[in-house]
Short mmCIF file of C-alpha atoms in Angstrom, two decimals:
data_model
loop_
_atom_site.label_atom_id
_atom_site.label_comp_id
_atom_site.label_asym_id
_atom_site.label_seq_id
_atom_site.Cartn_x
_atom_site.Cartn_y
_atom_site.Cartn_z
CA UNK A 272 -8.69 16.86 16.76
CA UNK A 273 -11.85 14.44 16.01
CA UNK A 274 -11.97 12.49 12.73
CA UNK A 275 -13.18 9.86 10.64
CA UNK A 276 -12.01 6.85 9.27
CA UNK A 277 -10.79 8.47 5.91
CA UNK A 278 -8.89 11.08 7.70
CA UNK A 279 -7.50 9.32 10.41
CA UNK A 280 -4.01 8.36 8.41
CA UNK A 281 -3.36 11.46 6.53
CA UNK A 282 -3.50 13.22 9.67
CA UNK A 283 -1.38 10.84 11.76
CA UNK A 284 1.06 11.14 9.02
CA UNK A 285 1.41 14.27 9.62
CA UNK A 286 2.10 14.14 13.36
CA UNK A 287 -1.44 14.92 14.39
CA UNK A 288 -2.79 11.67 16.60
CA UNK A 289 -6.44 12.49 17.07
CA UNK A 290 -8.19 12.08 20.44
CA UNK A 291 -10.82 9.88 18.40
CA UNK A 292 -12.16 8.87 15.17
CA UNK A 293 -14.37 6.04 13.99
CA UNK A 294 -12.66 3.42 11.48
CA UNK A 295 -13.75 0.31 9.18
CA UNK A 296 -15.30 -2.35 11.39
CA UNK A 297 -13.62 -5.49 9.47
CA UNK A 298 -10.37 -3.94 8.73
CA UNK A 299 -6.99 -4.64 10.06
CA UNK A 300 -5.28 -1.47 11.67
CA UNK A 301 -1.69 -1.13 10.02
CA UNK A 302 0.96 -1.87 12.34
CA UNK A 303 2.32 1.36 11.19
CA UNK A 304 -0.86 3.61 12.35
CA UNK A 305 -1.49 0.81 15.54
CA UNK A 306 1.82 2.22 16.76
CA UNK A 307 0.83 5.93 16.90
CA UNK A 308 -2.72 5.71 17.82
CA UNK A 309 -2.50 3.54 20.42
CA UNK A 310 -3.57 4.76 23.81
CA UNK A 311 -4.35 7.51 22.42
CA UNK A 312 -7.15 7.81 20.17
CA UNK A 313 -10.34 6.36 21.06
CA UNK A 314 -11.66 4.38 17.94
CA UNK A 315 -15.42 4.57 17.43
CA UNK A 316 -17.15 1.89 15.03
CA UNK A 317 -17.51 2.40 11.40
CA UNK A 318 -20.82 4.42 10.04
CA UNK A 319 -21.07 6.11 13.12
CA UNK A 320 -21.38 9.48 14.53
CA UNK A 321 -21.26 9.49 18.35
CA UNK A 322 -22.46 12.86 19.26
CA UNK A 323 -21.85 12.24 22.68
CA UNK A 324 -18.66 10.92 22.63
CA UNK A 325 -17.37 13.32 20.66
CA UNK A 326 -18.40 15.93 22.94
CA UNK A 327 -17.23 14.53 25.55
CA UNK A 328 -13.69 14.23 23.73
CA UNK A 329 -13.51 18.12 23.92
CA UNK A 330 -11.92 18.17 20.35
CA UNK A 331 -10.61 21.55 19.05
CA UNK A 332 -10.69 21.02 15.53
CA UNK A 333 -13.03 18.36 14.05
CA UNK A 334 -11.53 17.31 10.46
CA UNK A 335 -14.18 15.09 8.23
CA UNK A 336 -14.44 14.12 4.61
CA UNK A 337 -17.41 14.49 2.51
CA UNK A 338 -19.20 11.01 2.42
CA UNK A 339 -19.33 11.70 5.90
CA UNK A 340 -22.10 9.60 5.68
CA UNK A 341 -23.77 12.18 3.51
CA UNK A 342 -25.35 13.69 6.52
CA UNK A 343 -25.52 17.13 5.32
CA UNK A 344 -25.58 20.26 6.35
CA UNK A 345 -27.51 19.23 10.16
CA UNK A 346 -24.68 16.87 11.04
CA UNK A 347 -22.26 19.85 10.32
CA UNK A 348 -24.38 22.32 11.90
CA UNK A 349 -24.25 19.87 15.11
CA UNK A 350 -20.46 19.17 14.70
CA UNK A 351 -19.52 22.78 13.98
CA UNK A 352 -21.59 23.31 17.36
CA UNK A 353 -18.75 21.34 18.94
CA UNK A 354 -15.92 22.45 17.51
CA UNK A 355 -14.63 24.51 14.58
CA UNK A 356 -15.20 21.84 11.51
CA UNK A 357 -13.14 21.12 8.35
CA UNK A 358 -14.97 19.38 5.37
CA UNK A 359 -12.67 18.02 2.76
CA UNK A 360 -14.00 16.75 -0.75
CA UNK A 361 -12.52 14.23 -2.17
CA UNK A 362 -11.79 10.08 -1.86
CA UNK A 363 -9.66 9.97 0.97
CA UNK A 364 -9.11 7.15 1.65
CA UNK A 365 -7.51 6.07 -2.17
CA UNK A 366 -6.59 8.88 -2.75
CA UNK A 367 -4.30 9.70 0.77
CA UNK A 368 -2.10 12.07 -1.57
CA UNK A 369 -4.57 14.31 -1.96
CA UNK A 370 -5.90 14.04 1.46
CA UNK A 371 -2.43 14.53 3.31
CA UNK A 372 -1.77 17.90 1.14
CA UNK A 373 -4.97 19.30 1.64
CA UNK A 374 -5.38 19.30 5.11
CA UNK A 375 -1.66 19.83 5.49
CA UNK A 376 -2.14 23.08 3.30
CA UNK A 377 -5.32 24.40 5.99
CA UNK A 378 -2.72 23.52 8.90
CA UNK A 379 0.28 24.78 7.59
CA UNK A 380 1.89 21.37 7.58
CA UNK A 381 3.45 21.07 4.11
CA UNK A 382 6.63 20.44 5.02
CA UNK A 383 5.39 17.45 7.82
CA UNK A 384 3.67 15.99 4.19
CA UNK A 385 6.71 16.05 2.23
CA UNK A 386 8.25 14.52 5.01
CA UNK A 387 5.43 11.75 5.22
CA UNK A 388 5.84 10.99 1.21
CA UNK A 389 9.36 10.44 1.74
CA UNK A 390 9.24 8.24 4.68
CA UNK A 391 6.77 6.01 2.74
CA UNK A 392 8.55 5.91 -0.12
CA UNK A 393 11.68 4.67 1.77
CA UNK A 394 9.12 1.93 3.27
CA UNK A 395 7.75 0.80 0.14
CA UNK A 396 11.46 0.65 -1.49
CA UNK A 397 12.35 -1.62 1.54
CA UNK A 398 9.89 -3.95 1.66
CA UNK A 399 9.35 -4.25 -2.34
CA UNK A 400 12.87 -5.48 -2.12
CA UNK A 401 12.13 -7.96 0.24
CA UNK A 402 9.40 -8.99 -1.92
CA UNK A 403 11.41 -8.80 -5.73
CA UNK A 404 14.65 -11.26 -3.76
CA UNK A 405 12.06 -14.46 -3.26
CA UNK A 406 10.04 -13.44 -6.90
CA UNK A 407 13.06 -12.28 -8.67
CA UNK A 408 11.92 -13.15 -12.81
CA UNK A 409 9.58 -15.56 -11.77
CA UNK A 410 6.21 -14.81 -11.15
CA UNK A 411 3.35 -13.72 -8.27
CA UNK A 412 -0.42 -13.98 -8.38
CA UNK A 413 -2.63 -12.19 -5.78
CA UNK A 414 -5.69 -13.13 -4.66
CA UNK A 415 -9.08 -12.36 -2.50
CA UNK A 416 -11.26 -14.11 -0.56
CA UNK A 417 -14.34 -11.72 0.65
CA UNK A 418 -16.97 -12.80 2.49
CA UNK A 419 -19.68 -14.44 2.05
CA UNK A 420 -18.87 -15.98 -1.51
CA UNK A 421 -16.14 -14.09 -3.35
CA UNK A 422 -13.31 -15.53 -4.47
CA UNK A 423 -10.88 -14.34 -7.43
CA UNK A 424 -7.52 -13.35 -8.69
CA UNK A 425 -6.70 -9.59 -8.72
CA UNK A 426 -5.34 -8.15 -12.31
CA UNK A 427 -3.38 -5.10 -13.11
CA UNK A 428 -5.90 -3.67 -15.35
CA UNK A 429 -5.98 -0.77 -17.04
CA UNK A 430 -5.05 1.06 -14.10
CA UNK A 431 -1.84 0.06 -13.01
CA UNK A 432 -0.55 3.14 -13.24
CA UNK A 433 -2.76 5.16 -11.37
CA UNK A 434 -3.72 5.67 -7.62
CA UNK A 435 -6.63 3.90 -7.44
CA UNK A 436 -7.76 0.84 -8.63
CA UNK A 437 -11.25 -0.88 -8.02
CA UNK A 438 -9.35 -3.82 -5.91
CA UNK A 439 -6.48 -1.70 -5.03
CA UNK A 440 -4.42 -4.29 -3.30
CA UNK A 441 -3.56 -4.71 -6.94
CA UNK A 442 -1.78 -2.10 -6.87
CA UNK A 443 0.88 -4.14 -5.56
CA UNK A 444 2.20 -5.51 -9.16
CA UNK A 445 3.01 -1.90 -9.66
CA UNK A 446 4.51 -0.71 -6.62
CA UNK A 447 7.00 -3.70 -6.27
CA UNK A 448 7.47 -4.10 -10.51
CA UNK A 449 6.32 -7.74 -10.26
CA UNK A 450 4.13 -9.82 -12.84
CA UNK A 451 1.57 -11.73 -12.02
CA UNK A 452 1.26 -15.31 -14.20
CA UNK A 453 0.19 -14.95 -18.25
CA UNK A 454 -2.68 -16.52 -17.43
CA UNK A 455 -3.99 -14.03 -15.09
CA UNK A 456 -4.42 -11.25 -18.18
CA UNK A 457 -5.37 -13.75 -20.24
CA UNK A 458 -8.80 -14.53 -18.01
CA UNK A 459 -8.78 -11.09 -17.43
CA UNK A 460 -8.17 -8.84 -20.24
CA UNK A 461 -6.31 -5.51 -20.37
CA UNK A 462 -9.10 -4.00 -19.12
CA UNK A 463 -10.19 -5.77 -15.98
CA UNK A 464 -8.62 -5.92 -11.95
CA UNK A 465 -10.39 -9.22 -11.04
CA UNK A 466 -10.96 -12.09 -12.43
CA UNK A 467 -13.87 -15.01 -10.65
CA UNK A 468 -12.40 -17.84 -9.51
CA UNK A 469 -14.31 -21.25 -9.74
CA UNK A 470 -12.79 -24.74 -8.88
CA UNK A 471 -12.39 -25.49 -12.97
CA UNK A 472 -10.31 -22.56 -12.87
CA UNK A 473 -7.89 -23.65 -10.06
CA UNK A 474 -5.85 -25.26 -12.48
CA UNK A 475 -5.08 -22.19 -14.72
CA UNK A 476 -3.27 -20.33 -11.59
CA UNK A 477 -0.01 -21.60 -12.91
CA UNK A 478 2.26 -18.35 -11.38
CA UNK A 479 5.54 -19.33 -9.39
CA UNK A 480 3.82 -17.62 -6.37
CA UNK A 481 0.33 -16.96 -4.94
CA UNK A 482 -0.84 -14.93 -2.03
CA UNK A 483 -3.97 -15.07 -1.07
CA UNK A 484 -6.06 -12.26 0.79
CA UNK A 485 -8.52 -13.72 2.82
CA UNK A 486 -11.24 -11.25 4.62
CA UNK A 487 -12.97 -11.16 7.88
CA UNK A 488 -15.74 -14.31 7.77
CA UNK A 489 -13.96 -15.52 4.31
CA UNK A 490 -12.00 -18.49 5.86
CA UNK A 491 -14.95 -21.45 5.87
CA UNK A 492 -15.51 -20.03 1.92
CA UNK A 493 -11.81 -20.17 1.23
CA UNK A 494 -11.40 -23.75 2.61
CA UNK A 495 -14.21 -24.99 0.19
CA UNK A 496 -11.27 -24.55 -2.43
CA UNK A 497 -8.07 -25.30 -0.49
CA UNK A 498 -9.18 -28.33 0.38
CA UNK A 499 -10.36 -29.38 -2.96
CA UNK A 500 -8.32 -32.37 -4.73
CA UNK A 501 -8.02 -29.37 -8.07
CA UNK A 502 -6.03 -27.07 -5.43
CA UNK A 503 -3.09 -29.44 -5.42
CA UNK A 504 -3.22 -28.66 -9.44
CA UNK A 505 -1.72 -25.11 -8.64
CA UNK A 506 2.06 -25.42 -9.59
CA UNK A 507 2.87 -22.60 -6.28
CA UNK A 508 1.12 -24.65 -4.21
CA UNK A 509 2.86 -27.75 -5.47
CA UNK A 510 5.88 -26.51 -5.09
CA UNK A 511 5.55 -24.73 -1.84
CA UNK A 512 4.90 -21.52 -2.74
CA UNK A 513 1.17 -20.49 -1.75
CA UNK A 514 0.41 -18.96 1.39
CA UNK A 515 -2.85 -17.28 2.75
CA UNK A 516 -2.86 -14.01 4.67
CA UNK A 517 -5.72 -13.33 7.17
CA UNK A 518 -6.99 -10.21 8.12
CA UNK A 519 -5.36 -8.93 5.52
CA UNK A 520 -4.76 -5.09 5.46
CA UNK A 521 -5.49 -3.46 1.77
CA UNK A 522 -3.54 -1.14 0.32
CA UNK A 523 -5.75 1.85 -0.21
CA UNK A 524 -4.44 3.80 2.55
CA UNK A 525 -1.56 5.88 3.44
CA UNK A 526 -0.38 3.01 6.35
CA UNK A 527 -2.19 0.40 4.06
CA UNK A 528 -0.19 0.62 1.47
CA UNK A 529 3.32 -0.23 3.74
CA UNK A 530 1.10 -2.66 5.93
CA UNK A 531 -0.10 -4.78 2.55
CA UNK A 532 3.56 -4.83 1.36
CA UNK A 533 4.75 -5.54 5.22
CA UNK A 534 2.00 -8.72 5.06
CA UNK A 535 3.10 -9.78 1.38
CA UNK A 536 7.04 -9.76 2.17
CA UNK A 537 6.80 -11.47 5.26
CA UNK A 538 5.11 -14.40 3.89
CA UNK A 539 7.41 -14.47 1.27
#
């Protein structure tokens, strides 16, 4: 099989390891996905379609989700001229559930997907224990750093419940039951997942823990703040309690959402 970045984990998850597929330039690979694809599946770069090389990969099936770079129907004429080629609809990449049944329904995988659910479910019990014995009542704030100047605290929002969120390593709060710090919905609302971060506000960020997410080319942006007298105002920092992840790996994704707990816990 060839695929893209979106379908890459729902169909490792269900025991299919592609011979290639493109994936996001600046993201981390899970450790969970690293495992299975490597030496094995030949990762093209993002916003790509390499023709060539997928020819030359000789793929039986080629799998593909629709904002496959919009191409239309002469990228699928020239991909179906490779290989027999699946188009799914749908956000695949936030919404893996989906994903994972669909193509698993086309394959006659269902029970592999069942299986998949249940072995990340297991995964996200584990390490959302790990996380809840350092938190316990107290309280955890996450936060972003994106390049080139972005800097804020991520909020529950209004769609804590759901699958998706706009900043969906939010999503965390809900997975793990954990509260981030009052202050957090009160700068942010009940409707909002982010709230901007300036140095004036450094001082509000008053939860027992902070994690910071820092993205690729974020760290000489991030530093403006950490090394700002104001950081030292931030009661998890004063007492020990604020660490920064790098490369971080977000949570949208079927191994993202075990890798972003994985990163979160072990910091912890």
């Amino acid at each position: 099989v060839y695929t893209d970045d979106a379908m890459l984990e729902p169909l490792v998850a269900l025991g299919i390891v592609p011979v290639a597929s493109s994936y996001l330039d600046a993201a981390a690979i899970p450790k969970g996905l690293a495992e299975q694809i490597e030496g094995k599946t030949t990762i093209y770069p993002y916003n790509s379609v390499n023709l060539e090389g997928i020819l030359a990969a000789q793929p039986d099936l080629i799998v593909v989700y629709n904002i496959f770079w919009n191409a239309g129907a002469d990228l699928y004429n020239q991909l179906s001229a490779i290989a027999p080629t699946l188009v799914l609809n749908g956000d695949a990449w936030s919404y893996y559930q989906e994903a994972i049944r669909d193509v698993s329904k086309v394959l006659g995988r269902e029970a592999q997907a069942e299986a998949a659910f249940a072995r990340l479910q297991e995964g996200v019990d584990e390490q959302c224990a790990r996380i809840r014995e350092v938190v316990g009542d107290g309280t955890l704030n996450l936060s972003v750093a994106y390049a080139p100047r972005s800097f804020g605290l991520l909020a529950p929002g209004h769609l804590i419940d759901a699958r998706y969120t706009p900043y969906t390593t939010s999503r965390l709060y809900s997975l793990c039951r954990v509260q981030p710090g009052p202050e957090v919905l009160e700068l942010a609302g009940t409707e909002s997942n982010w709230v901007d971060l300036s140095l004036e506000l450094l001082p509000e960020i008053q939860a027992d823990h902070l994690v910071v997410f820092s993205g690729a080319g974020a760290g000489s942006y991030l530093e403006e703040f950490t090394t700002h007298p104001l950081w030292n105002r931030i009661k998890a920092v004063q007492e020990g309690n604020a660490h920064v992840i790098e490369d971080f790996v977000d949570t949208a994704s079927y191994y993202g959402v075990l890798g972003g707990l994985e990163q979160v816990a072990d910091v912890l």
